[in-house]
mmCIF file of N, CA and C in Angstrom:
data_model
loop_
_atom_site.group_PDB
_atom_site.id
_atom_site.type_symbol
_atom_site.label_atom_id
_atom_site.label_comp_id
_atom_site.label_asym_id
_atom_site.label_seq_id
_atom_site.Cartn_x
_atom_site.Cartn_y
_atom_site.Cartn_z
ATOM 1 N N ASP A 17 -15.478 15.397 -10.856
ATOM 2 C CA ASP A 17 -14.590 14.259 -10.673
ATOM 3 C C ASP A 17 -13.422 14.656 -9.769
ATOM 4 N N LEU A 18 -12.884 13.715 -9.059
ATOM 5 C CA LEU A 18 -11.882 13.981 -8.022
ATOM 6 C C LEU A 18 -10.613 14.618 -8.574
ATOM 7 N N GLY A 19 -10.074 14.103 -9.653
ATOM 8 C CA GLY A 19 -8.848 14.659 -10.223
ATOM 9 C C GLY A 19 -9.008 16.111 -10.624
ATOM 10 N N ARG A 20 -10.118 16.421 -11.268
ATOM 11 C CA ARG A 20 -10.378 17.807 -11.671
ATOM 12 C C ARG A 20 -10.479 18.709 -10.442
ATOM 13 N N ALA A 21 -11.178 18.256 -9.414
ATOM 14 C CA ALA A 21 -11.338 19.052 -8.195
ATOM 15 C C ALA A 21 -9.994 19.331 -7.535
ATOM 16 N N ILE A 22 -9.116 18.344 -7.528
ATOM 17 C CA ILE A 22 -7.794 18.511 -6.913
ATOM 18 C C ILE A 22 -7.002 19.597 -7.641
ATOM 19 N N VAL A 23 -6.989 19.542 -8.959
ATOM 20 C CA VAL A 23 -6.252 20.550 -9.733
ATOM 21 C C VAL A 23 -6.948 21.908 -9.652
ATOM 22 N N ASP A 24 -8.273 21.920 -9.615
ATOM 23 C CA ASP A 24 -9.005 23.181 -9.449
ATOM 24 C C ASP A 24 -8.585 23.902 -8.170
ATOM 25 N N MET A 25 -8.159 23.136 -7.167
ATOM 26 C CA MET A 25 -7.741 23.702 -5.883
ATOM 27 C C MET A 25 -6.280 24.149 -5.888
ATOM 28 N N GLY A 26 -5.590 23.938 -6.997
ATOM 29 C CA GLY A 26 -4.187 24.329 -7.084
ATOM 30 C C GLY A 26 -3.225 23.258 -6.624
ATOM 31 N N CYS A 27 -3.715 22.033 -6.526
ATOM 32 C CA CYS A 27 -2.881 20.904 -6.093
ATOM 33 C C CYS A 27 -2.556 20.019 -7.292
ATOM 34 N N ARG A 28 -1.670 19.053 -7.070
ATOM 35 C CA ARG A 28 -1.298 18.077 -8.098
ATOM 36 C C ARG A 28 -1.767 16.692 -7.678
ATOM 37 N N VAL A 29 -1.824 15.802 -8.652
ATOM 38 C CA VAL A 29 -2.194 14.409 -8.416
ATOM 39 C C VAL A 29 -0.944 13.547 -8.531
ATOM 40 N N ALA A 30 -0.658 12.772 -7.488
ATOM 41 C CA ALA A 30 0.407 11.761 -7.539
ATOM 42 C C ALA A 30 -0.258 10.409 -7.312
ATOM 43 N N CYS A 31 0.046 9.457 -8.180
ATOM 44 C CA CYS A 31 -0.569 8.136 -8.071
ATOM 45 C C CYS A 31 0.389 7.095 -8.629
ATOM 46 N N GLY A 32 -0.088 5.856 -8.701
ATOM 47 C CA GLY A 32 0.728 4.770 -9.214
ATOM 48 C C GLY A 32 0.934 4.792 -10.715
ATOM 49 N N GLY A 33 0.198 5.654 -11.425
ATOM 50 C CA GLY A 33 0.458 5.897 -12.834
ATOM 51 C C GLY A 33 -0.050 4.875 -13.829
ATOM 52 N N LEU A 34 -0.747 3.849 -13.371
ATOM 53 C CA LEU A 34 -1.210 2.807 -14.290
ATOM 54 C C LEU A 34 -2.665 3.057 -14.683
ATOM 55 N N GLY A 35 -3.447 2.003 -14.922
ATOM 56 C CA GLY A 35 -4.819 2.135 -15.399
ATOM 57 C C GLY A 35 -5.846 2.246 -14.290
ATOM 58 N N GLY A 36 -7.099 2.010 -14.637
ATOM 59 C CA GLY A 36 -8.197 2.011 -13.676
ATOM 60 C C GLY A 36 -8.413 3.363 -13.018
ATOM 61 N N SER A 37 -8.532 3.349 -11.696
ATOM 62 C CA SER A 37 -8.774 4.585 -10.940
ATOM 63 C C SER A 37 -7.651 5.588 -11.129
ATOM 64 N N MET A 38 -6.424 5.084 -11.272
ATOM 65 C CA MET A 38 -5.272 5.977 -11.454
ATOM 66 C C MET A 38 -5.404 6.760 -12.759
ATOM 67 N N ALA A 39 -5.794 6.081 -13.829
ATOM 68 C CA ALA A 39 -5.985 6.756 -15.114
ATOM 69 C C ALA A 39 -7.160 7.723 -15.039
ATOM 70 N N ALA A 40 -8.221 7.320 -14.357
ATOM 71 C CA ALA A 40 -9.405 8.179 -14.250
ATOM 72 C C ALA A 40 -9.099 9.471 -13.504
ATOM 73 N N VAL A 41 -8.355 9.385 -12.409
ATOM 74 C CA VAL A 41 -8.046 10.601 -11.647
ATOM 75 C C VAL A 41 -7.112 11.507 -12.443
ATOM 76 N N CYS A 42 -6.174 10.930 -13.171
ATOM 77 C CA CYS A 42 -5.271 11.737 -14.008
ATOM 78 C C CYS A 42 -6.028 12.394 -15.161
ATOM 79 N N LYS A 43 -6.920 11.649 -15.792
ATOM 80 C CA LYS A 43 -7.728 12.203 -16.881
ATOM 81 C C LYS A 43 -8.586 13.353 -16.366
ATOM 82 N N GLY A 44 -9.190 13.155 -15.203
ATOM 83 C CA GLY A 44 -9.987 14.220 -14.597
ATOM 84 C C GLY A 44 -9.148 15.445 -14.293
ATOM 85 N N ALA A 45 -7.945 15.225 -13.785
ATOM 86 C CA ALA A 45 -7.045 16.339 -13.465
ATOM 87 C C ALA A 45 -6.748 17.158 -14.714
ATOM 88 N N GLN A 46 -6.521 16.467 -15.823
ATOM 89 C CA GLN A 46 -6.203 17.171 -17.066
ATOM 90 C C GLN A 46 -7.407 17.912 -17.651
ATOM 91 N N SER A 47 -8.604 17.611 -17.171
ATOM 92 C CA SER A 47 -9.799 18.304 -17.665
ATOM 93 C C SER A 47 -10.064 19.612 -16.913
ATOM 94 N N SER A 48 -9.292 19.884 -15.875
ATOM 95 C CA SER A 48 -9.461 21.128 -15.118
ATOM 96 C C SER A 48 -9.055 22.330 -15.965
ATOM 97 N N LYS A 49 -9.802 23.415 -15.847
ATOM 98 C CA LYS A 49 -9.425 24.635 -16.576
ATOM 99 C C LYS A 49 -8.148 25.241 -16.010
ATOM 100 N N TYR A 50 -7.725 24.775 -14.837
ATOM 101 C CA TYR A 50 -6.491 25.262 -14.212
ATOM 102 C C TYR A 50 -5.305 24.325 -14.441
ATOM 103 N N TYR A 51 -5.534 23.261 -15.191
ATOM 104 C CA TYR A 51 -4.500 22.252 -15.427
ATOM 105 C C TYR A 51 -3.274 22.847 -16.116
ATOM 106 N N LEU A 52 -2.114 22.458 -15.620
ATOM 107 C CA LEU A 52 -0.837 22.779 -16.250
ATOM 108 C C LEU A 52 -0.059 21.483 -16.435
ATOM 109 N N SER A 53 0.726 21.400 -17.472
ATOM 110 C CA SER A 53 1.559 20.223 -17.668
ATOM 111 C C SER A 53 2.426 20.020 -16.429
ATOM 112 N N GLY A 54 2.424 18.815 -15.920
ATOM 113 C CA GLY A 54 3.161 18.511 -14.696
ATOM 114 C C GLY A 54 2.247 18.285 -13.505
ATOM 115 N N ASP A 55 0.948 18.507 -13.687
ATOM 116 C CA ASP A 55 0.000 18.342 -12.580
ATOM 117 C C ASP A 55 -0.337 16.886 -12.277
ATOM 118 N N THR A 56 -0.020 15.960 -13.186
ATOM 119 C CA THR A 56 -0.261 14.539 -12.912
ATOM 120 C C THR A 56 1.074 13.804 -12.877
ATOM 121 N N ILE A 57 1.297 13.108 -11.785
ATOM 122 C CA ILE A 57 2.561 12.412 -11.540
ATOM 123 C C ILE A 57 2.257 10.932 -11.345
ATOM 124 N N GLY A 58 2.928 10.090 -12.108
ATOM 125 C CA GLY A 58 2.749 8.648 -11.993
ATOM 126 C C GLY A 58 4.034 7.977 -11.544
ATOM 127 N N ILE A 59 3.961 7.297 -10.414
ATOM 128 C CA ILE A 59 5.120 6.591 -9.859
ATOM 129 C C ILE A 59 4.931 5.108 -10.177
ATOM 130 N N LEU A 60 5.603 4.655 -11.231
ATOM 131 C CA LEU A 60 5.379 3.314 -11.774
ATOM 132 C C LEU A 60 6.179 2.248 -11.034
ATOM 133 N N PRO A 61 5.626 1.035 -10.939
ATOM 134 C CA PRO A 61 6.364 -0.055 -10.303
ATOM 135 C C PRO A 61 7.450 -0.638 -11.210
ATOM 136 N N MET A 62 7.299 -0.462 -12.517
ATOM 137 C CA MET A 62 8.238 -1.059 -13.463
ATOM 138 C C MET A 62 9.208 -0.017 -14.008
ATOM 139 N N GLU A 63 10.191 -0.489 -14.767
ATOM 140 C CA GLU A 63 11.187 0.412 -15.360
ATOM 141 C C GLU A 63 10.720 1.009 -16.677
ATOM 142 N N ASP A 64 9.668 0.462 -17.238
ATOM 143 C CA ASP A 64 9.189 0.855 -18.561
ATOM 144 C C ASP A 64 8.242 2.049 -18.470
ATOM 145 N N ALA A 65 8.704 3.210 -18.887
ATOM 146 C CA ALA A 65 7.887 4.426 -18.840
ATOM 147 C C ALA A 65 6.662 4.320 -19.742
ATOM 148 N N ASP A 66 6.730 3.475 -20.763
ATOM 149 C CA ASP A 66 5.599 3.314 -21.676
ATOM 150 C C ASP A 66 4.401 2.643 -21.009
ATOM 151 N N SER A 67 4.570 2.124 -19.805
ATOM 152 C CA SER A 67 3.478 1.481 -19.079
ATOM 153 C C SER A 67 2.538 2.483 -18.421
ATOM 154 N N ALA A 68 2.947 3.731 -18.358
ATOM 155 C CA ALA A 68 2.113 4.760 -17.720
ATOM 156 C C ALA A 68 0.834 4.982 -18.511
ATOM 157 N N ASN A 69 -0.218 5.363 -17.807
ATOM 158 C CA ASN A 69 -1.449 5.706 -18.511
ATOM 159 C C ASN A 69 -1.217 7.003 -19.303
ATOM 160 N N PRO A 70 -1.988 7.228 -20.357
ATOM 161 C CA PRO A 70 -1.721 8.372 -21.242
ATOM 162 C C PRO A 70 -1.981 9.741 -20.615
ATOM 163 N N HIS A 71 -2.495 9.770 -19.403
ATOM 164 C CA HIS A 71 -2.825 11.040 -18.752
ATOM 165 C C HIS A 71 -1.803 11.438 -17.691
ATOM 166 N N VAL A 72 -0.679 10.725 -17.635
ATOM 167 C CA VAL A 72 0.390 11.066 -16.689
ATOM 168 C C VAL A 72 1.361 12.021 -17.376
ATOM 169 N N ASP A 73 1.634 13.144 -16.732
ATOM 170 C CA ASP A 73 2.583 14.126 -17.267
ATOM 171 C C ASP A 73 4.014 13.796 -16.864
ATOM 172 N N VAL A 74 4.202 13.547 -15.595
ATOM 173 C CA VAL A 74 5.531 13.258 -15.053
ATOM 174 C C VAL A 74 5.574 11.770 -14.736
ATOM 175 N N ILE A 75 6.345 11.026 -15.501
ATOM 176 C CA ILE A 75 6.425 9.571 -15.345
ATOM 177 C C ILE A 75 7.707 9.235 -14.596
ATOM 178 N N ILE A 76 7.542 8.514 -13.488
ATOM 179 C CA ILE A 76 8.696 8.084 -12.696
ATOM 180 C C ILE A 76 8.718 6.559 -12.703
ATOM 181 N N PRO A 77 9.472 5.944 -13.626
ATOM 182 C CA PRO A 77 9.555 4.484 -13.699
ATOM 183 C C PRO A 77 10.591 3.975 -12.690
ATOM 184 N N THR A 78 10.123 3.432 -11.571
ATOM 185 C CA THR A 78 11.031 3.109 -10.465
ATOM 186 C C THR A 78 11.757 1.784 -10.609
ATOM 187 N N GLY A 79 11.135 0.790 -11.239
ATOM 188 C CA GLY A 79 11.724 -0.546 -11.264
ATOM 189 C C GLY A 79 11.687 -1.216 -9.901
ATOM 190 N N LEU A 80 10.902 -0.679 -8.973
ATOM 191 C CA LEU A 80 10.860 -1.190 -7.597
ATOM 192 C C LEU A 80 9.731 -2.183 -7.339
ATOM 193 N N GLY A 81 8.905 -2.443 -8.336
ATOM 194 C CA GLY A 81 7.776 -3.334 -8.108
ATOM 195 C C GLY A 81 6.859 -2.772 -7.029
ATOM 196 N N LEU A 82 6.384 -3.662 -6.171
ATOM 197 C CA LEU A 82 5.452 -3.251 -5.121
ATOM 198 C C LEU A 82 6.059 -2.279 -4.122
ATOM 199 N N PHE A 83 7.366 -2.243 -4.026
ATOM 200 C CA PHE A 83 8.012 -1.327 -3.084
ATOM 201 C C PHE A 83 7.728 0.132 -3.440
ATOM 202 N N ARG A 84 7.323 0.393 -4.683
ATOM 203 C CA ARG A 84 7.026 1.766 -5.081
ATOM 204 C C ARG A 84 5.831 2.328 -4.327
ATOM 205 N N ASN A 85 5.016 1.459 -3.704
ATOM 206 C CA ASN A 85 3.844 1.939 -2.974
ATOM 207 C C ASN A 85 4.228 2.883 -1.842
ATOM 208 N N MET A 86 5.387 2.681 -1.245
ATOM 209 C CA MET A 86 5.864 3.602 -0.212
ATOM 210 C C MET A 86 6.127 4.975 -0.823
ATOM 211 N N LEU A 87 6.686 5.015 -2.018
ATOM 212 C CA LEU A 87 6.946 6.297 -2.681
ATOM 213 C C LEU A 87 5.645 7.024 -3.008
ATOM 214 N N VAL A 88 4.641 6.281 -3.442
ATOM 215 C CA VAL A 88 3.341 6.884 -3.732
ATOM 216 C C VAL A 88 2.773 7.512 -2.460
ATOM 217 N N ALA A 89 2.841 6.780 -1.358
ATOM 218 C CA ALA A 89 2.326 7.294 -0.084
ATOM 219 C C ALA A 89 3.111 8.514 0.384
ATOM 220 N N ARG A 90 4.408 8.487 0.227
ATOM 221 C CA ARG A 90 5.247 9.594 0.690
ATOM 222 C C ARG A 90 5.103 10.832 -0.197
ATOM 223 N N ALA A 91 4.775 10.651 -1.467
ATOM 224 C CA ALA A 91 4.752 11.762 -2.425
ATOM 225 C C ALA A 91 3.665 12.792 -2.137
ATOM 226 N N GLY A 92 2.571 12.374 -1.543
ATOM 227 C CA GLY A 92 1.453 13.292 -1.349
ATOM 228 C C GLY A 92 1.418 13.937 0.021
ATOM 229 N N ASP A 93 0.737 15.068 0.087
ATOM 230 C CA ASP A 93 0.478 15.708 1.378
ATOM 231 C C ASP A 93 -0.697 15.042 2.077
ATOM 232 N N VAL A 94 -1.597 14.462 1.287
ATOM 233 C CA VAL A 94 -2.726 13.695 1.804
ATOM 234 C C VAL A 94 -2.858 12.433 0.962
ATOM 235 N N CYS A 95 -3.610 11.474 1.475
ATOM 236 C CA CYS A 95 -3.886 10.232 0.748
ATOM 237 C C CYS A 95 -5.397 10.069 0.661
ATOM 238 N N ILE A 96 -5.912 9.968 -0.561
ATOM 239 C CA ILE A 96 -7.332 9.679 -0.771
ATOM 240 C C ILE A 96 -7.420 8.400 -1.586
ATOM 241 N N ALA A 97 -8.033 7.386 -1.015
ATOM 242 C CA ALA A 97 -8.168 6.100 -1.695
ATOM 243 C C ALA A 97 -9.505 6.014 -2.415
ATOM 244 N N VAL A 98 -9.444 5.523 -3.646
ATOM 245 C CA VAL A 98 -10.626 5.263 -4.461
ATOM 246 C C VAL A 98 -10.598 3.785 -4.809
ATOM 247 N N ARG A 99 -11.692 3.089 -4.513
ATOM 248 C CA ARG A 99 -11.778 1.637 -4.711
ATOM 249 C C ARG A 99 -10.588 0.973 -4.027
ATOM 250 N N GLY A 100 -9.922 0.132 -4.751
ATOM 251 C CA GLY A 100 -8.659 -0.377 -4.266
ATOM 252 C C GLY A 100 -8.600 -1.832 -3.887
ATOM 253 N N GLY A 101 -7.511 -2.431 -4.329
ATOM 254 C CA GLY A 101 -7.152 -3.784 -3.953
ATOM 255 C C GLY A 101 -5.988 -3.749 -2.987
ATOM 256 N N SER A 102 -5.155 -4.777 -3.052
ATOM 257 C CA SER A 102 -4.061 -4.890 -2.082
ATOM 258 C C SER A 102 -3.020 -3.784 -2.227
ATOM 259 N N GLY A 103 -2.789 -3.292 -3.445
ATOM 260 C CA GLY A 103 -1.839 -2.193 -3.626
ATOM 261 C C GLY A 103 -2.319 -0.928 -2.933
ATOM 262 N N THR A 104 -3.592 -0.631 -3.098
ATOM 263 C CA THR A 104 -4.182 0.526 -2.421
ATOM 264 C C THR A 104 -4.131 0.340 -0.915
ATOM 265 N N LEU A 105 -4.399 -0.864 -0.461
ATOM 266 C CA LEU A 105 -4.329 -1.143 0.976
ATOM 267 C C LEU A 105 -2.939 -0.845 1.519
ATOM 268 N N SER A 106 -1.904 -1.263 0.803
ATOM 269 C CA SER A 106 -0.547 -1.003 1.296
ATOM 270 C C SER A 106 -0.234 0.490 1.269
ATOM 271 N N GLU A 107 -0.713 1.211 0.258
ATOM 272 C CA GLU A 107 -0.486 2.659 0.205
ATOM 273 C C GLU A 107 -1.188 3.367 1.354
ATOM 274 N N ILE A 108 -2.404 2.939 1.674
ATOM 275 C CA ILE A 108 -3.125 3.504 2.820
ATOM 276 C C ILE A 108 -2.339 3.241 4.100
ATOM 277 N N ALA A 109 -1.858 2.013 4.271
ATOM 278 C CA ALA A 109 -1.102 1.665 5.479
ATOM 279 C C ALA A 109 0.185 2.476 5.583
ATOM 280 N N PHE A 110 0.902 2.635 4.483
ATOM 281 C CA PHE A 110 2.122 3.451 4.508
ATOM 282 C C PHE A 110 1.794 4.905 4.850
ATOM 283 N N ALA A 111 0.769 5.466 4.217
ATOM 284 C CA ALA A 111 0.391 6.857 4.501
ATOM 285 C C ALA A 111 0.022 7.015 5.973
ATOM 286 N N TRP A 112 -0.691 6.036 6.512
ATOM 287 C CA TRP A 112 -1.072 6.047 7.933
ATOM 288 C C TRP A 112 0.179 6.054 8.808
ATOM 289 N N GLN A 113 1.117 5.172 8.503
ATOM 290 C CA GLN A 113 2.349 5.081 9.292
ATOM 291 C C GLN A 113 3.212 6.325 9.149
ATOM 292 N N LEU A 114 3.115 7.004 8.019
ATOM 293 C CA LEU A 114 3.862 8.246 7.788
ATOM 294 C C LEU A 114 3.149 9.463 8.385
ATOM 295 N N ASP A 115 2.039 9.220 9.066
ATOM 296 C CA ASP A 115 1.245 10.264 9.719
ATOM 297 C C ASP A 115 0.652 11.263 8.723
ATOM 298 N N LYS A 116 0.346 10.771 7.533
ATOM 299 C CA LYS A 116 -0.326 11.597 6.529
ATOM 300 C C LYS A 116 -1.831 11.557 6.791
ATOM 301 N N PRO A 117 -2.549 12.620 6.484
ATOM 302 C CA PRO A 117 -4.009 12.562 6.551
ATOM 303 C C PRO A 117 -4.514 11.550 5.514
ATOM 304 N N VAL A 118 -5.390 10.646 5.938
ATOM 305 C CA VAL A 118 -5.872 9.572 5.064
ATOM 306 C C VAL A 118 -7.397 9.610 4.999
ATOM 307 N N ALA A 119 -7.918 9.524 3.785
ATOM 308 C CA ALA A 119 -9.361 9.488 3.571
ATOM 309 C C ALA A 119 -9.669 8.506 2.449
ATOM 310 N N THR A 120 -10.926 8.120 2.379
ATOM 311 C CA THR A 120 -11.372 7.255 1.294
ATOM 312 C C THR A 120 -12.675 7.785 0.714
ATOM 313 N N MET A 121 -12.888 7.478 -0.540
ATOM 314 C CA MET A 121 -14.177 7.706 -1.192
ATOM 315 C C MET A 121 -14.937 6.392 -1.011
ATOM 316 N N SER A 122 -15.628 6.269 0.106
ATOM 317 C CA SER A 122 -16.180 4.979 0.525
ATOM 318 C C SER A 122 -17.211 4.407 -0.436
ATOM 319 N N SER A 123 -17.868 5.240 -1.208
ATOM 320 C CA SER A 123 -18.898 4.749 -2.125
ATOM 321 C C SER A 123 -18.318 4.004 -3.321
ATOM 322 N N THR A 124 -16.988 4.003 -3.458
ATOM 323 C CA THR A 124 -16.365 3.401 -4.637
ATOM 324 C C THR A 124 -16.060 1.917 -4.478
ATOM 325 N N GLY A 125 -16.187 1.374 -3.274
ATOM 326 C CA GLY A 125 -15.953 -0.044 -3.058
ATOM 327 C C GLY A 125 -14.525 -0.369 -2.666
ATOM 328 N N GLY A 126 -14.219 -1.657 -2.616
ATOM 329 C CA GLY A 126 -12.875 -2.125 -2.277
ATOM 330 C C GLY A 126 -12.439 -1.679 -0.891
ATOM 331 N N TRP A 127 -11.140 -1.488 -0.727
ATOM 332 C CA TRP A 127 -10.594 -1.073 0.566
ATOM 333 C C TRP A 127 -11.061 0.319 0.958
ATOM 334 N N ALA A 128 -11.426 1.141 -0.014
ATOM 335 C CA ALA A 128 -11.955 2.471 0.308
ATOM 336 C C ALA A 128 -13.205 2.347 1.172
ATOM 337 N N THR A 129 -14.035 1.367 0.877
ATOM 338 C CA THR A 129 -15.250 1.142 1.661
ATOM 339 C C THR A 129 -14.930 0.465 2.986
ATOM 340 N N GLU A 130 -14.064 -0.529 2.946
ATOM 341 C CA GLU A 130 -13.743 -1.310 4.146
ATOM 342 C C GLU A 130 -13.104 -0.481 5.257
ATOM 343 N N LEU A 131 -12.275 0.489 4.893
ATOM 344 C CA LEU A 131 -11.499 1.225 5.901
ATOM 345 C C LEU A 131 -12.099 2.565 6.304
ATOM 346 N N ALA A 132 -13.110 3.027 5.596
ATOM 347 C CA ALA A 132 -13.719 4.324 5.905
ATOM 348 C C ALA A 132 -14.233 4.350 7.341
ATOM 349 N N GLY A 133 -13.837 5.385 8.074
ATOM 350 C CA GLY A 133 -14.303 5.553 9.447
ATOM 351 C C GLY A 133 -13.614 4.681 10.471
ATOM 352 N N ARG A 134 -12.552 4.000 10.086
ATOM 353 C CA ARG A 134 -11.842 3.101 11.008
ATOM 354 C C ARG A 134 -10.424 3.589 11.248
ATOM 355 N N GLY A 135 -9.915 3.302 12.425
ATOM 356 C CA GLY A 135 -8.497 3.485 12.694
ATOM 357 C C GLY A 135 -7.770 2.232 12.248
ATOM 358 N N LEU A 136 -6.527 2.372 11.827
ATOM 359 C CA LEU A 136 -5.793 1.194 11.365
ATOM 360 C C LEU A 136 -5.075 0.481 12.494
ATOM 361 N N ASP A 137 -4.571 1.251 13.448
ATOM 362 C CA ASP A 137 -3.882 0.652 14.590
ATOM 363 C C ASP A 137 -3.766 1.693 15.700
ATOM 364 N N ARG A 138 -3.033 1.362 16.746
ATOM 365 C CA ARG A 138 -2.944 2.255 17.907
ATOM 366 C C ARG A 138 -1.923 3.374 17.755
ATOM 367 N N ARG A 139 -1.128 3.353 16.720
ATOM 368 C CA ARG A 139 -0.103 4.399 16.596
ATOM 369 C C ARG A 139 -0.724 5.778 16.388
ATOM 370 N N ARG A 140 -1.987 5.841 15.965
ATOM 371 C CA ARG A 140 -2.697 7.116 15.818
ATOM 372 C C ARG A 140 -4.005 7.027 16.597
ATOM 373 N N GLU A 141 -3.852 6.769 17.870
ATOM 374 C CA GLU A 141 -4.991 6.565 18.780
ATOM 375 C C GLU A 141 -6.012 7.697 18.644
ATOM 376 N N GLY A 142 -7.257 7.313 18.478
ATOM 377 C CA GLY A 142 -8.336 8.288 18.374
ATOM 378 C C GLY A 142 -8.542 8.852 16.978
ATOM 379 N N GLN A 143 -7.686 8.497 16.037
ATOM 380 C CA GLN A 143 -7.845 8.968 14.660
ATOM 381 C C GLN A 143 -8.414 7.845 13.804
ATOM 382 N N GLU A 144 -9.047 8.234 12.726
ATOM 383 C CA GLU A 144 -9.579 7.232 11.811
ATOM 384 C C GLU A 144 -9.456 7.718 10.372
ATOM 385 N N VAL A 145 -9.605 6.788 9.467
ATOM 386 C CA VAL A 145 -9.621 7.110 8.042
ATOM 387 C C VAL A 145 -10.924 7.871 7.776
ATOM 388 N N VAL A 146 -10.803 9.047 7.207
ATOM 389 C CA VAL A 146 -11.967 9.904 6.973
ATOM 390 C C VAL A 146 -12.782 9.364 5.801
ATOM 391 N N ASP A 147 -14.093 9.331 5.988
ATOM 392 C CA ASP A 147 -15.015 8.867 4.956
ATOM 393 C C ASP A 147 -15.509 10.072 4.160
ATOM 394 N N LEU A 148 -15.133 10.147 2.899
ATOM 395 C CA LEU A 148 -15.566 11.233 2.022
ATOM 396 C C LEU A 148 -16.698 10.717 1.140
ATOM 397 N N GLU A 149 -17.867 11.291 1.290
ATOM 398 C CA GLU A 149 -19.040 10.798 0.568
ATOM 399 C C GLU A 149 -19.063 11.195 -0.902
ATOM 400 N N ASN A 150 -18.401 12.306 -1.230
ATOM 401 C CA ASN A 150 -18.446 12.793 -2.611
ATOM 402 C C ASN A 150 -17.276 13.746 -2.853
ATOM 403 N N VAL A 151 -17.169 14.230 -4.070
ATOM 404 C CA VAL A 151 -16.059 15.116 -4.431
ATOM 405 C C VAL A 151 -16.129 16.427 -3.655
ATOM 406 N N GLY A 152 -17.329 16.935 -3.409
ATOM 407 C CA GLY A 152 -17.467 18.154 -2.611
ATOM 408 C C GLY A 152 -16.890 17.979 -1.219
ATOM 409 N N ALA A 153 -17.158 16.829 -0.609
ATOM 410 C CA ALA A 153 -16.599 16.536 0.717
ATOM 411 C C ALA A 153 -15.084 16.416 0.641
ATOM 412 N N ALA A 154 -14.578 15.845 -0.448
ATOM 413 C CA ALA A 154 -13.124 15.725 -0.623
ATOM 414 C C ALA A 154 -12.481 17.103 -0.716
ATOM 415 N N LYS A 155 -13.092 18.011 -1.475
ATOM 416 C CA LYS A 155 -12.561 19.372 -1.595
ATOM 417 C C LYS A 155 -12.531 20.068 -0.235
ATOM 418 N N ALA A 156 -13.610 19.942 0.517
ATOM 419 C CA ALA A 156 -13.668 20.580 1.839
ATOM 420 C C ALA A 156 -12.604 20.002 2.763
ATOM 421 N N TRP A 157 -12.427 18.679 2.728
ATOM 422 C CA TRP A 157 -11.436 18.023 3.590
ATOM 423 C C TRP A 157 -10.019 18.446 3.212
ATOM 424 N N ILE A 158 -9.713 18.444 1.920
ATOM 425 C CA ILE A 158 -8.383 18.863 1.471
ATOM 426 C C ILE A 158 -8.117 20.304 1.908
ATOM 427 N N SER A 159 -9.092 21.175 1.713
ATOM 428 C CA SER A 159 -8.935 22.579 2.112
ATOM 429 C C SER A 159 -8.645 22.707 3.597
ATOM 430 N N GLU A 160 -9.384 21.954 4.394
ATOM 431 C CA GLU A 160 -9.198 22.004 5.847
ATOM 432 C C GLU A 160 -7.827 21.479 6.253
ATOM 433 N N VAL A 161 -7.467 20.324 5.733
ATOM 434 C CA VAL A 161 -6.217 19.670 6.126
ATOM 435 C C VAL A 161 -4.990 20.459 5.665
ATOM 436 N N LEU A 162 -5.055 21.016 4.463
ATOM 437 C CA LEU A 162 -3.904 21.730 3.908
ATOM 438 C C LEU A 162 -3.955 23.238 4.154
ATOM 439 N N GLY A 163 -5.038 23.703 4.762
ATOM 440 C CA GLY A 163 -5.157 25.129 5.044
ATOM 441 C C GLY A 163 -5.275 25.982 3.789
ATOM 442 N N LEU A 164 -6.007 25.482 2.807
ATOM 443 C CA LEU A 164 -6.166 26.225 1.536
ATOM 444 C C LEU A 164 -7.334 27.190 1.608
#
């Protein structure tokens, strides 16, 4: 699973901290044999810390609503989208504009599928959102991009 692979590589998971894919990646991260408390970070849109999924170690209740998506994009060294609706779309767009490496797990559906292999605009001419077919491909991409 993606969260476990990320922590196995010595990295942390930063996400929106709520349910669905966010909870799944955090749960996976905590299943890593290398997991340490603090490896899962949830940047919440609301002020209520109790809204975080139970697998978030570091809860950041922003009270910013949708504006927190910029913080999620800025928090990571890379952006990997899984499934995704409009919130994920905005996080991908922010990460793209921040010149972060952006990839998707295209087999998961949603915006991850729609944007895989495409450039978002001309500000990164010749670049595209990387299509990661599986967790092994994600590990290889993270290693390459971060020089691990």
